[in-house]
Short mmCIF file of C-alpha atoms and ligand atoms in Angstrom, two decimals:
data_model
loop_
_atom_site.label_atom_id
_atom_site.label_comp_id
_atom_site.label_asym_id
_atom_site.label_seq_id
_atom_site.Cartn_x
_atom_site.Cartn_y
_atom_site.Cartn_z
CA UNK A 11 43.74 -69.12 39.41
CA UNK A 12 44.47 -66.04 37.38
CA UNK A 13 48.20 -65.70 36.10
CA UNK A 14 49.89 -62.59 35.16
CA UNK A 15 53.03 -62.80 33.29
CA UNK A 16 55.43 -59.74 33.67
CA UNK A 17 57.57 -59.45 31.17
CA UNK A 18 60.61 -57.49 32.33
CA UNK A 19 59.83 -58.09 36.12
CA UNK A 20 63.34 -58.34 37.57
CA UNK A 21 64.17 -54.75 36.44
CA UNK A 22 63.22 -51.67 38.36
CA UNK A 23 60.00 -50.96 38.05
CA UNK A 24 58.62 -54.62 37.25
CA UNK A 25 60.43 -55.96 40.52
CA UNK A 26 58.08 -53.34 42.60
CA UNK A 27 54.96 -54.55 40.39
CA UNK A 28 55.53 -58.00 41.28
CA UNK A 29 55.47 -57.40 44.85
CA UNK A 30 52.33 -55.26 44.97
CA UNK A 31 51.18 -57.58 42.34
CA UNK A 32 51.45 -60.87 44.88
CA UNK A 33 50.55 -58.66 47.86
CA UNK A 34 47.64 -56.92 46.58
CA UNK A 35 45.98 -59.93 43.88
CA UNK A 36 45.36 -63.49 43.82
CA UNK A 37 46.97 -64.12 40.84
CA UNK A 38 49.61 -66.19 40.19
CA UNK A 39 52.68 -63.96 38.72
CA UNK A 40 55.23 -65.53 36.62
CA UNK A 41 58.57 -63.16 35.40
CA UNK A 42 59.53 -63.54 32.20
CA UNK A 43 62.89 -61.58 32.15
CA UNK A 44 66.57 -61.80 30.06
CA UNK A 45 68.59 -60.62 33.14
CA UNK A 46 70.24 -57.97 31.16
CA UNK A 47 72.88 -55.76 33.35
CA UNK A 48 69.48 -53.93 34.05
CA UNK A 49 67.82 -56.90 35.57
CA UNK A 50 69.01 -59.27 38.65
CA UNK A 51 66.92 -61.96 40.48
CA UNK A 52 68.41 -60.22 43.63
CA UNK A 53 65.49 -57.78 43.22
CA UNK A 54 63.03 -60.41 43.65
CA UNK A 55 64.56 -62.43 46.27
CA UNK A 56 62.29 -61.74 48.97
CA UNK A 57 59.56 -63.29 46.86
CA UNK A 58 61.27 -66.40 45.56
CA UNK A 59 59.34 -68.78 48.16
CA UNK A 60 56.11 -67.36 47.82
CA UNK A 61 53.99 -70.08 46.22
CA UNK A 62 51.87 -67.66 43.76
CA UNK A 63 55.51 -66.59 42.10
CA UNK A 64 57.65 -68.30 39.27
CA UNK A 65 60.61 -67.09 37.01
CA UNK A 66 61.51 -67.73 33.67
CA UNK A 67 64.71 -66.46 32.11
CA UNK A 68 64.09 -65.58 28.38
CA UNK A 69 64.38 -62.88 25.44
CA UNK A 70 60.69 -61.37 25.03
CA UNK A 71 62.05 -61.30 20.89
CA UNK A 72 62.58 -65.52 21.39
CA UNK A 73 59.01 -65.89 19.72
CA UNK A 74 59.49 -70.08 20.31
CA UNK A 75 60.54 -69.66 23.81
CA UNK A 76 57.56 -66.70 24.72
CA UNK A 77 54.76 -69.17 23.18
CA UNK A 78 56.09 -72.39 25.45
CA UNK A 79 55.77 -69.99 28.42
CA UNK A 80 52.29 -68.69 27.53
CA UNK A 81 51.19 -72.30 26.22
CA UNK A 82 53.04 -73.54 29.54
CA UNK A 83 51.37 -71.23 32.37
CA UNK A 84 48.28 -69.95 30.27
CA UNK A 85 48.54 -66.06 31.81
CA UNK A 86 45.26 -64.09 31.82
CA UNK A 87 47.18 -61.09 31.31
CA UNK A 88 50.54 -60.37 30.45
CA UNK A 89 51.90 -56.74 31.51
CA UNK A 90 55.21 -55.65 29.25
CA UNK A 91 57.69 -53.47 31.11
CA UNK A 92 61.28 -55.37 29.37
CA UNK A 93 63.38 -53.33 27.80
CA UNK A 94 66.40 -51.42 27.47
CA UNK A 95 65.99 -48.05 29.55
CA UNK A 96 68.74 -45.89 29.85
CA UNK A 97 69.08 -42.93 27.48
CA UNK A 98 72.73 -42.24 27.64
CA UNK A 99 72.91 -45.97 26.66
CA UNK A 100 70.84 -45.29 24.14
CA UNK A 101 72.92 -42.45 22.52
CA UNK A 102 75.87 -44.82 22.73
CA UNK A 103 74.52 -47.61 21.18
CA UNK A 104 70.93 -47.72 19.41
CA UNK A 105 70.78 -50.92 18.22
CA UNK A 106 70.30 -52.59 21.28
CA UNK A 107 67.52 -50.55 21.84
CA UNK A 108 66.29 -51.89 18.52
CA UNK A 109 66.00 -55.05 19.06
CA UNK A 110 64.51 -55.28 22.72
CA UNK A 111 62.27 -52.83 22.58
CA UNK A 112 60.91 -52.62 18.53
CA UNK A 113 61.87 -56.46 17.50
CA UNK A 114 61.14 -57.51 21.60
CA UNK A 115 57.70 -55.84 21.68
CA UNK A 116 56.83 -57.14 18.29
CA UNK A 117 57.40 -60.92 18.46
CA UNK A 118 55.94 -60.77 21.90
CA UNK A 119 52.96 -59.30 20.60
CA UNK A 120 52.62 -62.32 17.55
CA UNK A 121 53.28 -64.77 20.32
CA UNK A 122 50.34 -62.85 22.22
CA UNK A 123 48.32 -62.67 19.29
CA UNK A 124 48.69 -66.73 18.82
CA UNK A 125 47.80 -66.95 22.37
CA UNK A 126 45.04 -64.85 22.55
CA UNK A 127 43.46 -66.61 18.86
CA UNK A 128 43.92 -69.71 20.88
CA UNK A 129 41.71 -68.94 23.63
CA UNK A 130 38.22 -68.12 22.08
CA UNK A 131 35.74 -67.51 24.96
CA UNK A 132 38.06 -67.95 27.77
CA UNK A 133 40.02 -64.94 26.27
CA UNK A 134 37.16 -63.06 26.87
CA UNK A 135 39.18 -61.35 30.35
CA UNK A 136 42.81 -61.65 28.44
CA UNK A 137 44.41 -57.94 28.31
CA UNK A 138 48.11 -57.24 27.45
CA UNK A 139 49.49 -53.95 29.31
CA UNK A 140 52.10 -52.07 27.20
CA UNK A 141 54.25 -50.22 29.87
CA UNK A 142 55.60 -46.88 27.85
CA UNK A 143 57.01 -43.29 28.74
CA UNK A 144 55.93 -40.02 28.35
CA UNK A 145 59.11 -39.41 26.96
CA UNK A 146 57.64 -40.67 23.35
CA UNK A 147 55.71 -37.09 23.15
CA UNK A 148 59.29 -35.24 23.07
CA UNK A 149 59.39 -31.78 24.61
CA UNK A 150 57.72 -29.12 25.86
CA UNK A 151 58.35 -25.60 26.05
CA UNK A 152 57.62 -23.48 30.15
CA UNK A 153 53.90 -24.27 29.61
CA UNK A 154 50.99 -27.25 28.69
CA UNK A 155 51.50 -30.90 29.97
CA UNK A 156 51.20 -34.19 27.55
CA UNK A 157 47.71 -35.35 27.12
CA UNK A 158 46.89 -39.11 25.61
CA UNK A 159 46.06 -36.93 22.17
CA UNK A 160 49.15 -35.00 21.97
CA UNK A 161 51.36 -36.36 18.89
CA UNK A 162 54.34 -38.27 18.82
CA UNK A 163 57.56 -36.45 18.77
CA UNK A 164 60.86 -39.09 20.26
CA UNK A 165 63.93 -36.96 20.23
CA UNK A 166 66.22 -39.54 21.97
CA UNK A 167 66.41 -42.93 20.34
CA UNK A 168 65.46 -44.47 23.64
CA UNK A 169 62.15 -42.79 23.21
CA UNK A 170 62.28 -43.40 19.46
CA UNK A 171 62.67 -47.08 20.58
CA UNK A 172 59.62 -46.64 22.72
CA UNK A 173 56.81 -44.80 20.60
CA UNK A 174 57.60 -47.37 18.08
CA UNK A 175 56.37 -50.29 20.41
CA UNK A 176 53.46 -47.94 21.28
CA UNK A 177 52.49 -48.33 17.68
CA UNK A 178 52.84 -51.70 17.41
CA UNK A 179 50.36 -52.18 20.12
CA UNK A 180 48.12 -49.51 18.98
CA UNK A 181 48.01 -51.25 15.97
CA UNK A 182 47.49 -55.27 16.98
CA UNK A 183 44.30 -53.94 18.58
CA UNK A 184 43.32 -51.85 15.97
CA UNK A 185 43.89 -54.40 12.95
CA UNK A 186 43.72 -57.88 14.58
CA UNK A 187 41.49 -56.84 18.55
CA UNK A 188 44.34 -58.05 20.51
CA UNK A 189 42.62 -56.48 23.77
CA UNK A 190 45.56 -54.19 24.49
CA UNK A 191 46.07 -51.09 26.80
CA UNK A 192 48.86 -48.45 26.66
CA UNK A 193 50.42 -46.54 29.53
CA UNK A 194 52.65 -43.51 29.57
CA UNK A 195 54.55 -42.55 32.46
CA UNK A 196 56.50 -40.08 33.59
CA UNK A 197 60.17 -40.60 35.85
CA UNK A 198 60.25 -42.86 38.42
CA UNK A 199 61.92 -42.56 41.75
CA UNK A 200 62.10 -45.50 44.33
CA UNK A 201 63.76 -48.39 45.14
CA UNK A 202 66.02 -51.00 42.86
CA UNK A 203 66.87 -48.27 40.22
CA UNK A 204 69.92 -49.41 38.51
CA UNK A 205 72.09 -47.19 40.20
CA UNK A 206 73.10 -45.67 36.67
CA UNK A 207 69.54 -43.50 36.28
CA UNK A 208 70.13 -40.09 37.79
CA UNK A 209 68.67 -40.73 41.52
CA UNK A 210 70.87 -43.22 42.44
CA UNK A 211 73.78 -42.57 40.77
CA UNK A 212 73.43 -38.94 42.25
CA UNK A 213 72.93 -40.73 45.91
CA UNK A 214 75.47 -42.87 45.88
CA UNK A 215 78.20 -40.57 44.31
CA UNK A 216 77.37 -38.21 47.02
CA UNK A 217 77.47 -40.66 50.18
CA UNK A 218 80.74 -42.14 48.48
CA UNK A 219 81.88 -37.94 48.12
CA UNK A 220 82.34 -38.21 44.35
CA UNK A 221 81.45 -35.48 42.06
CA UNK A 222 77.84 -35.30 41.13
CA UNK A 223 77.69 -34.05 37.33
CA UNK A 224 74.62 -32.14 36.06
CA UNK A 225 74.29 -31.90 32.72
CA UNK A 226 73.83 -28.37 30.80
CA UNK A 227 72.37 -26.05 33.07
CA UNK A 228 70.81 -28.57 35.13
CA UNK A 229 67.48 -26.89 34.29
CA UNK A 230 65.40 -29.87 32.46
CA UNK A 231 62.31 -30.63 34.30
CA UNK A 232 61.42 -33.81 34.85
CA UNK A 233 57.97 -35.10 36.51
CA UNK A 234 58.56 -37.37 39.41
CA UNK A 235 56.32 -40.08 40.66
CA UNK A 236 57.26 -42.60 43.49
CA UNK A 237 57.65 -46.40 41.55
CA UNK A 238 55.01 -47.62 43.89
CA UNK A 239 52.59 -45.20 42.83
CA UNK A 240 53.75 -45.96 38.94
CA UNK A 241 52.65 -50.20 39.72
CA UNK A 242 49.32 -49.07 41.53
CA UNK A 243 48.46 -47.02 38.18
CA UNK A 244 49.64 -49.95 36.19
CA UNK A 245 47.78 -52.50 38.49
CA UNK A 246 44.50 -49.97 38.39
CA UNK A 247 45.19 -49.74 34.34
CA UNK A 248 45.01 -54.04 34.16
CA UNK A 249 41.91 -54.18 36.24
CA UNK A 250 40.14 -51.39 35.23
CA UNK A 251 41.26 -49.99 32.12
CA UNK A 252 39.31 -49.43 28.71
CA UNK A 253 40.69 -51.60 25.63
CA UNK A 254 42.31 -50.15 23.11
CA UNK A 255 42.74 -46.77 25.65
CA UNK A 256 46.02 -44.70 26.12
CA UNK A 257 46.70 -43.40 30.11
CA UNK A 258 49.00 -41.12 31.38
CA UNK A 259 51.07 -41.31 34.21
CA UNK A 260 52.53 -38.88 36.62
CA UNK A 261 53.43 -37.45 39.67
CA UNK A 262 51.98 -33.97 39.37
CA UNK A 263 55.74 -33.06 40.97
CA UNK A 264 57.72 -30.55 38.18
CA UNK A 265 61.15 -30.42 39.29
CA UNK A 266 64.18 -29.52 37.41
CA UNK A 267 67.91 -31.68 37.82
CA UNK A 268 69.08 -29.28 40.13
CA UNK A 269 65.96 -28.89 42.38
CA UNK A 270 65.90 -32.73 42.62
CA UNK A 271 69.81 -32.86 43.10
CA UNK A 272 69.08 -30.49 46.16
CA UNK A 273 65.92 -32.25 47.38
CA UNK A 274 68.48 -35.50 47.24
CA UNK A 275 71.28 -34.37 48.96
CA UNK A 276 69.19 -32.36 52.02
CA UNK A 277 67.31 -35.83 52.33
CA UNK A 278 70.96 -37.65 52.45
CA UNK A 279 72.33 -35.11 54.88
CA UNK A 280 69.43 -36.09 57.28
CA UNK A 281 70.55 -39.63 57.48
CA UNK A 282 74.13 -39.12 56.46
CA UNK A 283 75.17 -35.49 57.70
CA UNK A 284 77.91 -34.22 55.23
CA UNK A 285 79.50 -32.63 57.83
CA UNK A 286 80.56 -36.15 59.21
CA UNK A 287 81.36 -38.06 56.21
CA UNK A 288 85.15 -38.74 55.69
CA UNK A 289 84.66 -38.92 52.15
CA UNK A 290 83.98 -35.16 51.94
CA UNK A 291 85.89 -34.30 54.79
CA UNK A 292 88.85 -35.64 53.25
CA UNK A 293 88.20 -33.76 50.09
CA UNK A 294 88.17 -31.00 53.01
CA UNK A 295 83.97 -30.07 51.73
CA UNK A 296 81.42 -29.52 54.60
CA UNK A 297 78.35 -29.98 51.81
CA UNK A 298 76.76 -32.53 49.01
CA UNK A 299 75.95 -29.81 46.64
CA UNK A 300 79.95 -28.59 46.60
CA UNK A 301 80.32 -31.84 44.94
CA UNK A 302 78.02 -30.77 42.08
CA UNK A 303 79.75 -30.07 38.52
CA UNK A 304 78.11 -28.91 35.11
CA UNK A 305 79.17 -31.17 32.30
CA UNK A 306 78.32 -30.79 28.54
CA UNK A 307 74.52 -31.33 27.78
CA UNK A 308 73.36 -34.35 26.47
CA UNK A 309 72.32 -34.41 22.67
CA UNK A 310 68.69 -34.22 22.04
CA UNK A 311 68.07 -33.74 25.67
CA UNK A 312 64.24 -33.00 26.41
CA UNK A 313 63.64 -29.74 28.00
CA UNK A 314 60.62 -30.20 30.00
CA UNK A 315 57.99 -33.57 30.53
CA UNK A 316 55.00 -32.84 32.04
CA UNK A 317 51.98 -34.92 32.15
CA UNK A 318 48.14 -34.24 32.32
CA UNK A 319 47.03 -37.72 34.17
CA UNK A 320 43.18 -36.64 34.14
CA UNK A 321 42.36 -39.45 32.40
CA UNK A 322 43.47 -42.05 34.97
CA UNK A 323 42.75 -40.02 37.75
CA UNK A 324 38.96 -39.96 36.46
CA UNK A 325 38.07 -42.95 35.00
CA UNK A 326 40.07 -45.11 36.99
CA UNK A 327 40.10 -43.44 40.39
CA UNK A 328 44.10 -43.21 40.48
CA UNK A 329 46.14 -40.89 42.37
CA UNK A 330 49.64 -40.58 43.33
CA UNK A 331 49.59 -42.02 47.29
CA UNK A 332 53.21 -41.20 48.35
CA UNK A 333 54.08 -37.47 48.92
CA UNK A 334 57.94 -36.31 47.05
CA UNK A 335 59.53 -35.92 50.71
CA UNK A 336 58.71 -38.77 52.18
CA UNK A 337 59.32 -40.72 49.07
CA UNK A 338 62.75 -39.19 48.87
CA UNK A 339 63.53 -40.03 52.30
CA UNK A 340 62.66 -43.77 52.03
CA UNK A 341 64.63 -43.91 48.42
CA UNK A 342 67.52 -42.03 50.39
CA UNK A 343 67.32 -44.54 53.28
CA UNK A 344 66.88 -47.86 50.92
CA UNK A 345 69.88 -47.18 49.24
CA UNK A 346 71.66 -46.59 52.68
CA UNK A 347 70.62 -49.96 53.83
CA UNK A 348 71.45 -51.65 50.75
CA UNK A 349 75.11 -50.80 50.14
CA UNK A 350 75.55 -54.33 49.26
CA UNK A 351 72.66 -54.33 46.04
CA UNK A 352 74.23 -51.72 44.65
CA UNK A 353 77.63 -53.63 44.50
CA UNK A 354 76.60 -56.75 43.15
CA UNK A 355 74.34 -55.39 40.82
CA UNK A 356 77.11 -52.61 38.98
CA UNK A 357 79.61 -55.39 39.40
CA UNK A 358 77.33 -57.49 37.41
CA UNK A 359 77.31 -60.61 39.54
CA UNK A 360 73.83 -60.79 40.32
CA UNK A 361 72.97 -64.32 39.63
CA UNK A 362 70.85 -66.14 37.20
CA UNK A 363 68.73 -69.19 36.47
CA UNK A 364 68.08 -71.25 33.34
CA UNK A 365 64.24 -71.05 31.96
CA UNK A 366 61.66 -73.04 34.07
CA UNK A 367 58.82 -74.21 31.94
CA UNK A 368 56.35 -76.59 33.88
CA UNK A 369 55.90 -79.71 32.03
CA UNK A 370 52.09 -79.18 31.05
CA UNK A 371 52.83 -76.72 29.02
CA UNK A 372 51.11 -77.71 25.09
CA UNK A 373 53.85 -76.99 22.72
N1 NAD B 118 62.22 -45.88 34.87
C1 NAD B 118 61.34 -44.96 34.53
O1 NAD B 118 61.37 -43.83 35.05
C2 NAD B 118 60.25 -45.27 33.52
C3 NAD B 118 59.25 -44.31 33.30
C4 NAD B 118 58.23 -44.62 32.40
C5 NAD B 118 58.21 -45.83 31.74
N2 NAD B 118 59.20 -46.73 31.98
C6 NAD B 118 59.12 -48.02 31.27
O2 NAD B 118 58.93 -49.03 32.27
C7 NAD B 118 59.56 -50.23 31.86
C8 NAD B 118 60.50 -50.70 32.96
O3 NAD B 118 61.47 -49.69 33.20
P1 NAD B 118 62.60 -49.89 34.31
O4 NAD B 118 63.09 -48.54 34.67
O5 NAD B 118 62.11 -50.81 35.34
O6 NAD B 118 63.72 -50.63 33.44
P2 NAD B 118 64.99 -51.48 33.88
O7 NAD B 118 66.04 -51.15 32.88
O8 NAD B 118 65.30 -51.28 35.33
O9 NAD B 118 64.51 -52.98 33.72
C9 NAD B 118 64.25 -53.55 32.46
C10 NAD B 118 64.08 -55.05 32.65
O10 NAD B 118 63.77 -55.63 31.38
C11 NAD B 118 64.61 -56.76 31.19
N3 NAD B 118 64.82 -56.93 29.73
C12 NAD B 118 65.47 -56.08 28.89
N4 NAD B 118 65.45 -56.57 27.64
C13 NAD B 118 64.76 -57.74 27.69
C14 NAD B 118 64.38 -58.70 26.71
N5 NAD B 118 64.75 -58.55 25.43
N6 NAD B 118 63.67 -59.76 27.09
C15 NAD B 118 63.30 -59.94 28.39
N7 NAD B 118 63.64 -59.07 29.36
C16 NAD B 118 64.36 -57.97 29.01
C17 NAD B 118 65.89 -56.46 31.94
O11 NAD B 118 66.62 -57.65 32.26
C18 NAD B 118 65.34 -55.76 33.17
O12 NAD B 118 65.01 -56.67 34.17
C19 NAD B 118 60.27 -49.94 30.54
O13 NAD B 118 59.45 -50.41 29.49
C20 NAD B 118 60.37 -48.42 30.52
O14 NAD B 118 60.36 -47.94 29.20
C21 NAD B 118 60.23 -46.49 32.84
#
């Protein structure tokens, strides 16, 4: 049986790959993931039965610990989403950002590497999936999109963070043909965001009638895919992709923070009608947008991401499946029904188990 390890699989985005992942393959998938505050094994509770799924708690920069795992459950591919995410966080404290994503990415790569040497023929299928942003291009100005060739330019350390990673990978294929691939996506929207990033911090602050702060003039533009649609390019990417190849990823769906705060809150007022919401009533508002304020811009903040995603779309067949409304709606409704995620996870009680290695493993 085919194994894919997912590093990082208990965050947001990895927690939706694994799912599709066990739904949509054969493989075996085993999560290899620190449980930072970003990460809880609540996300991945509705798989922990299913026989093709195992978890491993672990630092992706614990070189020993990655190679006991790889020499343990002997993954045909290993697909890399861990790391620190949030940019604010980023601003606040680099160095964290340093070491998961830079030092992470690197000794997870050596451990790879060591792997990979290890295999000979039967590595012929191995691939390693680098899961990056689009936000390691920087910024654009009204007009042009990111293509796979456009250069480097991080502005936020998060993103600094990232494009060095990129390079690292880049590079162990270039110098030593570790058969890697690189993708670059743009924001995600869905379900299990740490309700920090801006859709469900904006959704929950609303419902709860708390101010909902834009910063600037609210008029960066983001591109917004549904996280589903990100793991079916990421899935398409591991079956499909071209070693050594860069792909864009992206929704196609410009909006700036305060078309997407309105798109947000006329979705919320559908399930949630402001006009019936003691929170707001008692703050004697009859809308979600009266709760919006403007608060000082963030440094180095990115004007405008946009990507060009005709690589993927032609080579691999992708496309984004779920339209932005009906995304919206379901994001809107998840976080409805699941009041109680979203305390446990920001009160940081979300659980965790020691690392599982099976006993065959070689090391
Ligand atoms: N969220 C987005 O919009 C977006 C867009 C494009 C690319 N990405 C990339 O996708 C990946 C996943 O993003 P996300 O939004 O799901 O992040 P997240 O913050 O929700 O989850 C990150 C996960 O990585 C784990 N992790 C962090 N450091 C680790 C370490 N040292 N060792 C092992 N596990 C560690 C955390 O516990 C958590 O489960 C990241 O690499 C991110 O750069 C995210």
């Amino acid at each position: 049986m085919d194994t894919i390890l997912v590093t990082g699989g208990a965050g947001f985005i990895g927690c939706n790959f694994v799912r599709m992942a066990l739904r949509q393959t054969v493989s075996r998938v085993v999560v290899f993931d620190k449980l930072t505050y970003a990460g809880s094994l609540l996300n991945l509770k509705d798989v922990e039965h299913h026989p093709r799924y195992e978890f491993v708690r672990g630092d992706i920069a614990d070189r020993r610990l990655v190679a006991e795992v790889l020499q343990g459950f002997r993954p045909t591919s290993i697909v890399h989403f861990a790391a620190e995410t949030h940019v604010d966080r980023s601003i606040e404290g680099p160095r964290n950002f340093l070491d998961a994503n830079v030092i992470g990415t690197f000794e997870l790569l050596e451990a790879a590497l060591a792997y990979y040497r290890g295999l000979g023929e039967k590595g012929r299928d191995f691939r390693f999936v680098h899961v990056s942003t689009d936000e390691v291009y920087g910024s654009l100005g009204p007009q042009g999109y990111f293509r796979e060739d456009s250069h480097y330019a991080p502005n936020s350390p998060y993103a600094a963070s990232k494009a060095a990673a990129d390079h690292f990978v880049r590079a162990y294929f270039r110098t030593f043909n570790l058969p890697t691939l690189i993708t670059n996506c743009s924001n995600n929207y869905g379900y299990y965001q740490f309700p920090e990033k801006l859709v469900p911090l904006m959704l929950l602050n609303a419902a709860a009638g708390r101010n909902l702060p834009i910063y600037g003039d609210g008029l960066n533009v983001r591109d917004w895919l549904f996280v589903e649609d990100h793991c079916a390019a990421v899935l398409a990417v591991l079956r499909y992709g071209k070693i050594g190849e860069k792909y864009n990823i992206g929704g196609g769906n410009e909006l700036n923070n305060l078309q997407m705060l309105e798109a947000l809150c006329s979705a919320l007022d559908e399930r949630l009608p402001a006009k019936e919401n003691p929170a707001l009533k008692a703050r004697g508002l009859t809308s979600y947008l009266q709760l919006r304020v403007f608060v000082p811009d963030r440094p180095g903040h990115d004007r405008r991401y946009a990507t060009d995603t005709s690589r993927i779309r032609n080579e691999l067949g992708w496309r984004p499946a779920c339209r932005f409304e009906d995304g919206i709606r379901r994001t809107v409704r998840w976080y409805l029904d699941n009041t109680a995620w979203c305390e446990t996870v920001l009160a940081g009680r979300s659980g965790a188990r020691p690392p599982f290695i099976p006993d065959n493993h070689q090391s």
